[in-house]
């Protein structure tokens, strides 16, 4: 069985972070493992507190897994401080790397900055060169390029600039643009626009984590880059369409919507 490792923070509400990543891996037929970088106090309404795990423990989690298990893909999510970024980079530089999907968790859906400029520079310097693909949302692409992005053409230009920062390939997620949901995929030679109708749903918590984890899962299973991104986008669309109205805020997507449908379940815990 193929395996994938997520290096990310824990979401106590279960919709994002390592919980979303492992659910995604398993839903797509890949055995999921984790190196936890932080523990959060959060629900569907907001994040109340964050406690980072010590860099030595994070590095130890990564090292011991690579020493014991063949890992076919790595997804990196929330690494919010320079010591954590450096610890992750050192650990990955010491192993034979499979495909690495870096989701640069820098700016929240609402536009709130989660990574200070110094840590952003460290992320680019240490982790971008290790990444097979980087998957920023529009806010993160703006932070990386230093300019506003409001059109598909500007997304293409941003993808080119972000690749020049050291990433192998880039997916600029267009979920924050008005109109249809367009993601720009750049492999270093050509741009691909993945365009689909926007799904009206309040239950979208964890979509960025889920998307990057799905790309990692498909890369682990041997799909080429473009096909992995296409399949990931289709999976996320289904998870959003079947989103779960859990909690009083932004509910999670349904990572196992296909499994539930095949099992004859109409909804969560109901048959």
PDB file of C-alpha atoms in Angstrom:
ATOM      1  CA  UNK A   1       0.000   0.000   0.000  1.00  0.00           C
ATOM      2  CA  UNK A   2       1.216   3.505  -0.781  1.00  0.00           C
ATOM      3  CA  UNK A   3       1.896   5.858   2.136  1.00  0.00           C
ATOM      4  CA  UNK A   4       1.988   9.610   2.715  1.00  0.00           C
ATOM      5  CA  UNK A   5       3.261  11.776   5.547  1.00  0.00           C
ATOM      6  CA  UNK A   6       1.661  15.055   6.591  1.00  0.00           C
ATOM      7  CA  UNK A   7       3.786  17.586   8.502  1.00  0.00           C
ATOM      8  CA  UNK A   8       1.244  20.031   9.858  1.00  0.00           C
ATOM      9  CA  UNK A   9      -0.735  21.357  12.798  1.00  0.00           C
ATOM     10  CA  UNK A  10      -3.613  19.610  14.542  1.00  0.00           C
ATOM     11  CA  UNK A  11      -7.164  20.952  14.224  1.00  0.00           C
ATOM     12  CA  UNK A  12      -9.175  20.007  17.303  1.00  0.00           C
ATOM     13  CA  UNK A  13     -12.423  20.413  15.330  1.00  0.00           C
ATOM     14  CA  UNK A  14     -11.289  17.754  12.850  1.00  0.00           C
ATOM     15  CA  UNK A  15     -11.928  19.689   9.647  1.00  0.00           C
ATOM     16  CA  UNK A  16      -8.458  20.920   8.688  1.00  0.00           C
ATOM     17  CA  UNK A  17      -4.791  20.297   9.476  1.00  0.00           C
ATOM     18  CA  UNK A  18      -3.492  16.785  10.039  1.00  0.00           C
ATOM     19  CA  UNK A  19      -7.004  15.459  10.649  1.00  0.00           C
ATOM     20  CA  UNK A  20      -8.125  16.573   7.182  1.00  0.00           C
ATOM     21  CA  UNK A  21      -4.886  15.341   5.625  1.00  0.00           C
ATOM     22  CA  UNK A  22      -5.110  11.831   7.080  1.00  0.00           C
ATOM     23  CA  UNK A  23      -8.806  11.546   6.171  1.00  0.00           C
ATOM     24  CA  UNK A  24      -7.947  12.600   2.619  1.00  0.00           C
ATOM     25  CA  UNK A  25      -5.057  10.149   2.339  1.00  0.00           C
ATOM     26  CA  UNK A  26      -7.219   7.269   3.539  1.00  0.00           C
ATOM     27  CA  UNK A  27     -10.193   8.249   1.358  1.00  0.00           C
ATOM     28  CA  UNK A  28      -7.917   8.147  -1.690  1.00  0.00           C
ATOM     29  CA  UNK A  29      -6.372   4.783  -0.885  1.00  0.00           C
ATOM     30  CA  UNK A  30      -3.135   5.937   0.749  1.00  0.00           C
ATOM     31  CA  UNK A  31      -2.031   5.092   4.299  1.00  0.00           C
ATOM     32  CA  UNK A  32      -1.602   8.355   6.231  1.00  0.00           C
ATOM     33  CA  UNK A  33       1.009   9.273   8.856  1.00  0.00           C
ATOM     34  CA  UNK A  34       1.722  12.539  10.649  1.00  0.00           C
ATOM     35  CA  UNK A  35       4.389  14.711  12.198  1.00  0.00           C
ATOM     36  CA  UNK A  36       2.497  17.202  14.350  1.00  0.00           C
ATOM     37  CA  UNK A  37       3.946  20.732  14.352  1.00  0.00           C
ATOM     38  CA  UNK A  38       1.374  22.450  16.583  1.00  0.00           C
ATOM     39  CA  UNK A  39      -1.748  21.826  18.631  1.00  0.00           C
ATOM     40  CA  UNK A  40      -4.586  24.293  18.190  1.00  0.00           C
ATOM     41  CA  UNK A  41      -7.581  25.190  20.314  1.00  0.00           C
ATOM     42  CA  UNK A  42     -10.269  25.693  17.674  1.00  0.00           C
ATOM     43  CA  UNK A  43     -13.784  24.878  16.630  1.00  0.00           C
ATOM     44  CA  UNK A  44     -15.848  25.746  13.569  1.00  0.00           C
ATOM     45  CA  UNK A  45     -16.034  29.378  14.696  1.00  0.00           C
ATOM     46  CA  UNK A  46     -12.401  30.341  15.248  1.00  0.00           C
ATOM     47  CA  UNK A  47      -8.892  29.504  16.443  1.00  0.00           C
ATOM     48  CA  UNK A  48      -8.503  30.430  20.121  1.00  0.00           C
ATOM     49  CA  UNK A  49      -4.915  29.373  20.843  1.00  0.00           C
ATOM     50  CA  UNK A  50      -1.903  27.635  19.281  1.00  0.00           C
ATOM     51  CA  UNK A  51       0.846  25.676  21.049  1.00  0.00           C
ATOM     52  CA  UNK A  52       3.805  24.770  18.852  1.00  0.00           C
ATOM     53  CA  UNK A  53       5.556  21.445  19.295  1.00  0.00           C
ATOM     54  CA  UNK A  54       9.295  21.681  19.964  1.00  0.00           C
ATOM     55  CA  UNK A  55      11.430  21.533  16.800  1.00  0.00           C
ATOM     56  CA  UNK A  56      13.366  18.558  18.172  1.00  0.00           C
ATOM     57  CA  UNK A  57      10.159  16.534  18.603  1.00  0.00           C
ATOM     58  CA  UNK A  58       8.947  17.479  15.121  1.00  0.00           C
ATOM     59  CA  UNK A  59      12.293  16.474  13.631  1.00  0.00           C
ATOM     60  CA  UNK A  60      12.192  13.233  15.602  1.00  0.00           C
ATOM     61  CA  UNK A  61       8.738  12.363  14.263  1.00  0.00           C
ATOM     62  CA  UNK A  62       9.929  12.844  10.686  1.00  0.00           C
ATOM     63  CA  UNK A  63      13.220  11.025  11.154  1.00  0.00           C
ATOM     64  CA  UNK A  64      11.801   7.949  12.857  1.00  0.00           C
ATOM     65  CA  UNK A  65       9.148   7.460  10.183  1.00  0.00           C
ATOM     66  CA  UNK A  66      11.637   7.640   7.317  1.00  0.00           C
ATOM     67  CA  UNK A  67      13.926   5.226   9.157  1.00  0.00           C
ATOM     68  CA  UNK A  68      11.171   2.620   9.408  1.00  0.00           C
ATOM     69  CA  UNK A  69       8.648   3.086   6.582  1.00  0.00           C
ATOM     70  CA  UNK A  70       8.845   3.706   2.847  1.00  0.00           C
ATOM     71  CA  UNK A  71       7.078   7.032   2.316  1.00  0.00           C
ATOM     72  CA  UNK A  72       5.707   7.792  -1.144  1.00  0.00           C
ATOM     73  CA  UNK A  73       4.704  11.460  -0.688  1.00  0.00           C
ATOM     74  CA  UNK A  74       5.020  14.261   1.863  1.00  0.00           C
ATOM     75  CA  UNK A  75       2.576  17.111   2.458  1.00  0.00           C
ATOM     76  CA  UNK A  76       3.753  20.128   4.476  1.00  0.00           C
ATOM     77  CA  UNK A  77       1.181  22.429   6.030  1.00  0.00           C
ATOM     78  CA  UNK A  78       1.433  24.716   9.050  1.00  0.00           C
ATOM     79  CA  UNK A  79       5.021  25.422  10.138  1.00  0.00           C
ATOM     80  CA  UNK A  80       4.643  28.822  11.730  1.00  0.00           C
ATOM     81  CA  UNK A  81       8.087  29.686  13.120  1.00  0.00           C
ATOM     82  CA  UNK A  82      11.659  29.846  11.864  1.00  0.00           C
ATOM     83  CA  UNK A  83      12.947  27.095  14.231  1.00  0.00           C
ATOM     84  CA  UNK A  84      10.192  24.740  13.039  1.00  0.00           C
ATOM     85  CA  UNK A  85      10.826  25.545   9.383  1.00  0.00           C
ATOM     86  CA  UNK A  86      14.542  24.914   9.807  1.00  0.00           C
ATOM     87  CA  UNK A  87      13.946  21.658  11.705  1.00  0.00           C
ATOM     88  CA  UNK A  88      11.626  20.331   8.996  1.00  0.00           C
ATOM     89  CA  UNK A  89      14.046  21.350   6.236  1.00  0.00           C
ATOM     90  CA  UNK A  90      17.021  19.705   7.971  1.00  0.00           C
ATOM     91  CA  UNK A  91      15.074  16.486   8.508  1.00  0.00           C
ATOM     92  CA  UNK A  92      13.888  16.246   4.908  1.00  0.00           C
ATOM     93  CA  UNK A  93      17.311  17.132   3.512  1.00  0.00           C
ATOM     94  CA  UNK A  94      18.722  14.004   5.179  1.00  0.00           C
ATOM     95  CA  UNK A  95      16.431  11.508   3.417  1.00  0.00           C
ATOM     96  CA  UNK A  96      15.702  10.429  -0.120  1.00  0.00           C
ATOM     97  CA  UNK A  97      12.658  12.580  -0.776  1.00  0.00           C
ATOM     98  CA  UNK A  98       9.483  11.422  -2.471  1.00  0.00           C
ATOM     99  CA  UNK A  99       7.239  14.110  -4.046  1.00  0.00           C
ATOM    100  CA  UNK A 100       6.678  16.992  -1.594  1.00  0.00           C
ATOM    101  CA  UNK A 101       3.531  19.149  -1.649  1.00  0.00           C
ATOM    102  CA  UNK A 102       3.978  22.407   0.267  1.00  0.00           C
ATOM    103  CA  UNK A 103       0.809  24.235   1.277  1.00  0.00           C
ATOM    104  CA  UNK A 104       2.239  27.565   2.514  1.00  0.00           C
ATOM    105  CA  UNK A 105      -0.119  28.308   5.402  1.00  0.00           C
ATOM    106  CA  UNK A 106       0.618  32.030   5.564  1.00  0.00           C
ATOM    107  CA  UNK A 107      -2.729  33.817   5.270  1.00  0.00           C
ATOM    108  CA  UNK A 108      -6.169  32.625   6.387  1.00  0.00           C
ATOM    109  CA  UNK A 109      -9.305  32.565   4.218  1.00  0.00           C
ATOM    110  CA  UNK A 110     -10.306  35.892   5.760  1.00  0.00           C
ATOM    111  CA  UNK A 111      -6.961  37.467   4.872  1.00  0.00           C
ATOM    112  CA  UNK A 112      -5.489  37.314   8.383  1.00  0.00           C
ATOM    113  CA  UNK A 113      -1.697  36.913   8.268  1.00  0.00           C
ATOM    114  CA  UNK A 114      -0.489  33.780  10.073  1.00  0.00           C
ATOM    115  CA  UNK A 115       3.231  34.023   9.243  1.00  0.00           C
ATOM    116  CA  UNK A 116       5.433  37.054   9.916  1.00  0.00           C
ATOM    117  CA  UNK A 117       7.770  38.340   7.147  1.00  0.00           C
ATOM    118  CA  UNK A 118      10.879  36.795   8.700  1.00  0.00           C
ATOM    119  CA  UNK A 119       9.277  33.350   8.886  1.00  0.00           C
ATOM    120  CA  UNK A 120       7.949  33.768   5.341  1.00  0.00           C
ATOM    121  CA  UNK A 121      11.500  34.400   4.115  1.00  0.00           C
ATOM    122  CA  UNK A 122      12.674  31.258   5.940  1.00  0.00           C
ATOM    123  CA  UNK A 123       9.838  29.223   4.411  1.00  0.00           C
ATOM    124  CA  UNK A 124      10.898  30.324   0.933  1.00  0.00           C
ATOM    125  CA  UNK A 125      14.622  29.833   1.571  1.00  0.00           C
ATOM    126  CA  UNK A 126      14.445  26.431   3.253  1.00  0.00           C
ATOM    127  CA  UNK A 127      11.292  24.630   2.098  1.00  0.00           C
ATOM    128  CA  UNK A 128      10.572  25.906  -1.409  1.00  0.00           C
ATOM    129  CA  UNK A 129      13.684  24.200  -2.840  1.00  0.00           C
ATOM    130  CA  UNK A 130      12.475  20.878  -1.393  1.00  0.00           C
ATOM    131  CA  UNK A 131       8.958  21.207  -2.796  1.00  0.00           C
ATOM    132  CA  UNK A 132       7.731  19.394  -5.870  1.00  0.00           C
ATOM    133  CA  UNK A 133       4.741  21.737  -5.878  1.00  0.00           C
ATOM    134  CA  UNK A 134       3.637  24.760  -3.842  1.00  0.00           C
ATOM    135  CA  UNK A 135      -0.107  25.463  -3.495  1.00  0.00           C
ATOM    136  CA  UNK A 136      -0.771  29.055  -2.299  1.00  0.00           C
ATOM    137  CA  UNK A 137      -4.223  30.606  -2.143  1.00  0.00           C
ATOM    138  CA  UNK A 138      -4.652  34.091  -3.573  1.00  0.00           C
ATOM    139  CA  UNK A 139      -3.810  35.871  -0.299  1.00  0.00           C
ATOM    140  CA  UNK A 140      -0.642  33.795   0.041  1.00  0.00           C
ATOM    141  CA  UNK A 141       0.305  34.378  -3.603  1.00  0.00           C
ATOM    142  CA  UNK A 142      -0.085  38.107  -3.000  1.00  0.00           C
ATOM    143  CA  UNK A 143       2.153  37.907   0.076  1.00  0.00           C
ATOM    144  CA  UNK A 144       4.786  35.965  -1.873  1.00  0.00           C
ATOM    145  CA  UNK A 145       4.787  38.277  -4.894  1.00  0.00           C
ATOM    146  CA  UNK A 146       4.095  41.586  -3.124  1.00  0.00           C
ATOM    147  CA  UNK A 147       1.243  42.576  -5.419  1.00  0.00           C
ATOM    148  CA  UNK A 148      -2.524  42.281  -5.702  1.00  0.00           C
ATOM    149  CA  UNK A 149      -3.992  39.489  -7.798  1.00  0.00           C
ATOM    150  CA  UNK A 150      -7.469  40.006  -9.224  1.00  0.00           C
ATOM    151  CA  UNK A 151      -7.526  38.212 -12.602  1.00  0.00           C
ATOM    152  CA  UNK A 152      -6.587  34.869 -14.115  1.00  0.00           C
ATOM    153  CA  UNK A 153      -3.772  36.525 -16.074  1.00  0.00           C
ATOM    154  CA  UNK A 154      -2.370  37.948 -12.841  1.00  0.00           C
ATOM    155  CA  UNK A 155      -2.597  34.463 -11.317  1.00  0.00           C
ATOM    156  CA  UNK A 156      -0.486  33.123 -14.191  1.00  0.00           C
ATOM    157  CA  UNK A 157       2.122  35.822 -13.676  1.00  0.00           C
ATOM    158  CA  UNK A 158       2.162  35.110  -9.930  1.00  0.00           C
ATOM    159  CA  UNK A 159       2.629  31.381 -10.551  1.00  0.00           C
ATOM    160  CA  UNK A 160       5.680  32.117 -12.692  1.00  0.00           C
ATOM    161  CA  UNK A 161       7.148  34.447 -10.052  1.00  0.00           C
ATOM    162  CA  UNK A 162       6.519  31.947  -7.236  1.00  0.00           C
ATOM    163  CA  UNK A 163       8.220  29.170  -9.187  1.00  0.00           C
ATOM    164  CA  UNK A 164      11.256  31.425  -9.571  1.00  0.00           C
ATOM    165  CA  UNK A 165      11.472  31.526  -5.757  1.00  0.00           C
ATOM    166  CA  UNK A 166      12.603  27.908  -5.879  1.00  0.00           C
ATOM    167  CA  UNK A 167       9.485  25.766  -6.107  1.00  0.00           C
ATOM    168  CA  UNK A 168       9.367  22.985  -8.679  1.00  0.00           C
ATOM    169  CA  UNK A 169       5.776  23.572  -9.751  1.00  0.00           C
ATOM    170  CA  UNK A 170       2.974  25.880  -8.597  1.00  0.00           C
ATOM    171  CA  UNK A 171      -0.794  25.761  -8.178  1.00  0.00           C
ATOM    172  CA  UNK A 172      -2.361  29.161  -7.443  1.00  0.00           C
ATOM    173  CA  UNK A 173      -5.798  28.497  -5.972  1.00  0.00           C
ATOM    174  CA  UNK A 174      -8.473  30.913  -7.177  1.00  0.00           C
ATOM    175  CA  UNK A 175     -11.141  30.243  -4.588  1.00  0.00           C
ATOM    176  CA  UNK A 176     -11.137  33.893  -3.493  1.00  0.00           C
ATOM    177  CA  UNK A 177     -11.836  35.262  -6.976  1.00  0.00           C
ATOM    178  CA  UNK A 178     -15.427  36.071  -7.859  1.00  0.00           C
ATOM    179  CA  UNK A 179     -17.194  33.992 -10.484  1.00  0.00           C
ATOM    180  CA  UNK A 180     -16.151  30.461 -11.404  1.00  0.00           C
ATOM    181  CA  UNK A 181     -13.581  28.542  -9.352  1.00  0.00           C
ATOM    182  CA  UNK A 182     -10.376  28.735 -11.418  1.00  0.00           C
ATOM    183  CA  UNK A 183      -7.030  27.331 -10.297  1.00  0.00           C
ATOM    184  CA  UNK A 184      -3.857  28.059 -12.266  1.00  0.00           C
ATOM    185  CA  UNK A 185      -1.397  25.172 -12.565  1.00  0.00           C
ATOM    186  CA  UNK A 186       2.153  25.901 -13.770  1.00  0.00           C
ATOM    187  CA  UNK A 187       4.649  23.122 -14.398  1.00  0.00           C
ATOM    188  CA  UNK A 188       7.504  25.411 -15.405  1.00  0.00           C
ATOM    189  CA  UNK A 189       6.639  25.270 -19.095  1.00  0.00           C
ATOM    190  CA  UNK A 190       2.885  25.616 -19.529  1.00  0.00           C
ATOM    191  CA  UNK A 191      -0.051  27.058 -17.642  1.00  0.00           C
ATOM    192  CA  UNK A 192      -3.206  25.019 -17.178  1.00  0.00           C
ATOM    193  CA  UNK A 193      -6.459  26.630 -16.035  1.00  0.00           C
ATOM    194  CA  UNK A 194      -8.702  24.249 -14.082  1.00  0.00           C
ATOM    195  CA  UNK A 195     -12.138  25.827 -14.303  1.00  0.00           C
ATOM    196  CA  UNK A 196     -15.395  24.669 -12.774  1.00  0.00           C
ATOM    197  CA  UNK A 197     -18.635  26.125 -11.463  1.00  0.00           C
ATOM    198  CA  UNK A 198     -18.438  27.393  -7.913  1.00  0.00           C
ATOM    199  CA  UNK A 199     -20.255  25.240  -5.353  1.00  0.00           C
ATOM    200  CA  UNK A 200     -22.452  27.231  -3.005  1.00  0.00           C
ATOM    201  CA  UNK A 201     -21.719  25.905   0.486  1.00  0.00           C
ATOM    202  CA  UNK A 202     -20.969  27.261   3.924  1.00  0.00           C
ATOM    203  CA  UNK A 203     -19.162  24.060   4.853  1.00  0.00           C
ATOM    204  CA  UNK A 204     -15.708  24.675   3.389  1.00  0.00           C
ATOM    205  CA  UNK A 205     -13.445  24.412   6.442  1.00  0.00           C
ATOM    206  CA  UNK A 206     -10.206  22.663   5.520  1.00  0.00           C
ATOM    207  CA  UNK A 207     -10.500  22.859   1.733  1.00  0.00           C
ATOM    208  CA  UNK A 208      -6.917  24.088   1.275  1.00  0.00           C
ATOM    209  CA  UNK A 209      -5.490  21.327   3.463  1.00  0.00           C
ATOM    210  CA  UNK A 210      -7.659  18.746   1.728  1.00  0.00           C
ATOM    211  CA  UNK A 211      -6.629  19.887  -1.750  1.00  0.00           C
ATOM    212  CA  UNK A 212      -2.892  19.743  -1.069  1.00  0.00           C
ATOM    213  CA  UNK A 213      -3.246  16.393   0.711  1.00  0.00           C
ATOM    214  CA  UNK A 214      -5.204  15.014  -2.247  1.00  0.00           C
ATOM    215  CA  UNK A 215      -2.440  16.089  -4.633  1.00  0.00           C
ATOM    216  CA  UNK A 216       0.083  14.308  -2.404  1.00  0.00           C
ATOM    217  CA  UNK A 217      -2.070  11.169  -2.301  1.00  0.00           C
ATOM    218  CA  UNK A 218      -2.353  10.984  -6.075  1.00  0.00           C
ATOM    219  CA  UNK A 219       1.376  11.630  -6.516  1.00  0.00           C
ATOM    220  CA  UNK A 220       2.031   8.814  -4.029  1.00  0.00           C
ATOM    221  CA  UNK A 221      -0.091   6.516  -6.187  1.00  0.00           C
ATOM    222  CA  UNK A 222       1.947   7.361  -9.267  1.00  0.00           C
ATOM    223  CA  UNK A 223      -0.150   9.979 -11.081  1.00  0.00           C
ATOM    224  CA  UNK A 224       1.742  12.620 -13.033  1.00  0.00           C
ATOM    225  CA  UNK A 225       1.612  16.201 -11.763  1.00  0.00           C
ATOM    226  CA  UNK A 226      -1.210  17.568 -13.929  1.00  0.00           C
ATOM    227  CA  UNK A 227      -3.369  14.488 -13.461  1.00  0.00           C
ATOM    228  CA  UNK A 228      -2.793  14.548  -9.689  1.00  0.00           C
ATOM    229  CA  UNK A 229      -3.991  18.165  -9.495  1.00  0.00           C
ATOM    230  CA  UNK A 230      -7.039  17.475 -11.685  1.00  0.00           C
ATOM    231  CA  UNK A 231      -8.046  14.489  -9.561  1.00  0.00           C
ATOM    232  CA  UNK A 232      -7.483  16.474  -6.370  1.00  0.00           C
ATOM    233  CA  UNK A 233      -9.700  19.303  -7.590  1.00  0.00           C
ATOM    234  CA  UNK A 234     -12.466  16.839  -8.483  1.00  0.00           C
ATOM    235  CA  UNK A 235     -12.195  15.216  -5.054  1.00  0.00           C
ATOM    236  CA  UNK A 236     -12.383  18.550  -3.225  1.00  0.00           C
ATOM    237  CA  UNK A 237     -15.413  19.565  -5.298  1.00  0.00           C
ATOM    238  CA  UNK A 238     -17.202  16.408  -4.182  1.00  0.00           C
ATOM    239  CA  UNK A 239     -16.190  16.934  -0.555  1.00  0.00           C
ATOM    240  CA  UNK A 240     -17.542  20.507  -0.660  1.00  0.00           C
ATOM    241  CA  UNK A 241     -20.764  19.468  -2.398  1.00  0.00           C
ATOM    242  CA  UNK A 242     -21.387  17.007   0.435  1.00  0.00           C
ATOM    243  CA  UNK A 243     -20.125  19.331   3.189  1.00  0.00           C
ATOM    244  CA  UNK A 244     -21.237  18.614   6.738  1.00  0.00           C
ATOM    245  CA  UNK A 245     -23.328  21.155   8.695  1.00  0.00           C
ATOM    246  CA  UNK A 246     -21.433  20.538  11.932  1.00  0.00           C
ATOM    247  CA  UNK A 247     -21.004  23.306  14.512  1.00  0.00           C
ATOM    248  CA  UNK A 248     -22.126  26.917  14.558  1.00  0.00           C
ATOM    249  CA  UNK A 249     -19.471  28.317  12.223  1.00  0.00           C
ATOM    250  CA  UNK A 250     -17.888  27.099   8.992  1.00  0.00           C
ATOM    251  CA  UNK A 251     -18.527  23.375   8.827  1.00  0.00           C
ATOM    252  CA  UNK A 252     -16.083  20.827   7.376  1.00  0.00           C
ATOM    253  CA  UNK A 253     -16.088  19.210   3.967  1.00  0.00           C
ATOM    254  CA  UNK A 254     -17.046  15.522   3.794  1.00  0.00           C
ATOM    255  CA  UNK A 255     -13.835  13.610   3.143  1.00  0.00           C
ATOM    256  CA  UNK A 256     -15.599  10.250   2.864  1.00  0.00           C
ATOM    257  CA  UNK A 257     -18.569  11.323   0.729  1.00  0.00           C
ATOM    258  CA  UNK A 258     -17.869   8.667  -1.902  1.00  0.00           C
ATOM    259  CA  UNK A 259     -17.465   5.895   0.674  1.00  0.00           C
ATOM    260  CA  UNK A 260     -20.729   6.906   2.388  1.00  0.00           C
ATOM    261  CA  UNK A 261     -22.570   6.937  -0.936  1.00  0.00           C
ATOM    262  CA  UNK A 262     -21.321   3.470  -1.869  1.00  0.00           C
ATOM    263  CA  UNK A 263     -22.230   2.187   1.603  1.00  0.00           C
ATOM    264  CA  UNK A 264     -25.785   3.512   1.262  1.00  0.00           C
ATOM    265  CA  UNK A 265     -25.490   6.270   3.857  1.00  0.00           C
ATOM    266  CA  UNK A 266     -27.374   9.469   3.106  1.00  0.00           C
ATOM    267  CA  UNK A 267     -25.524  11.533   5.680  1.00  0.00           C
ATOM    268  CA  UNK A 268     -23.330  11.434   8.741  1.00  0.00           C
ATOM    269  CA  UNK A 269     -24.295   8.402  10.789  1.00  0.00           C
ATOM    270  CA  UNK A 270     -27.629   7.949   9.005  1.00  0.00           C
ATOM    271  CA  UNK A 271     -28.682   5.140   6.686  1.00  0.00           C
TER     272      UNK A 271
END
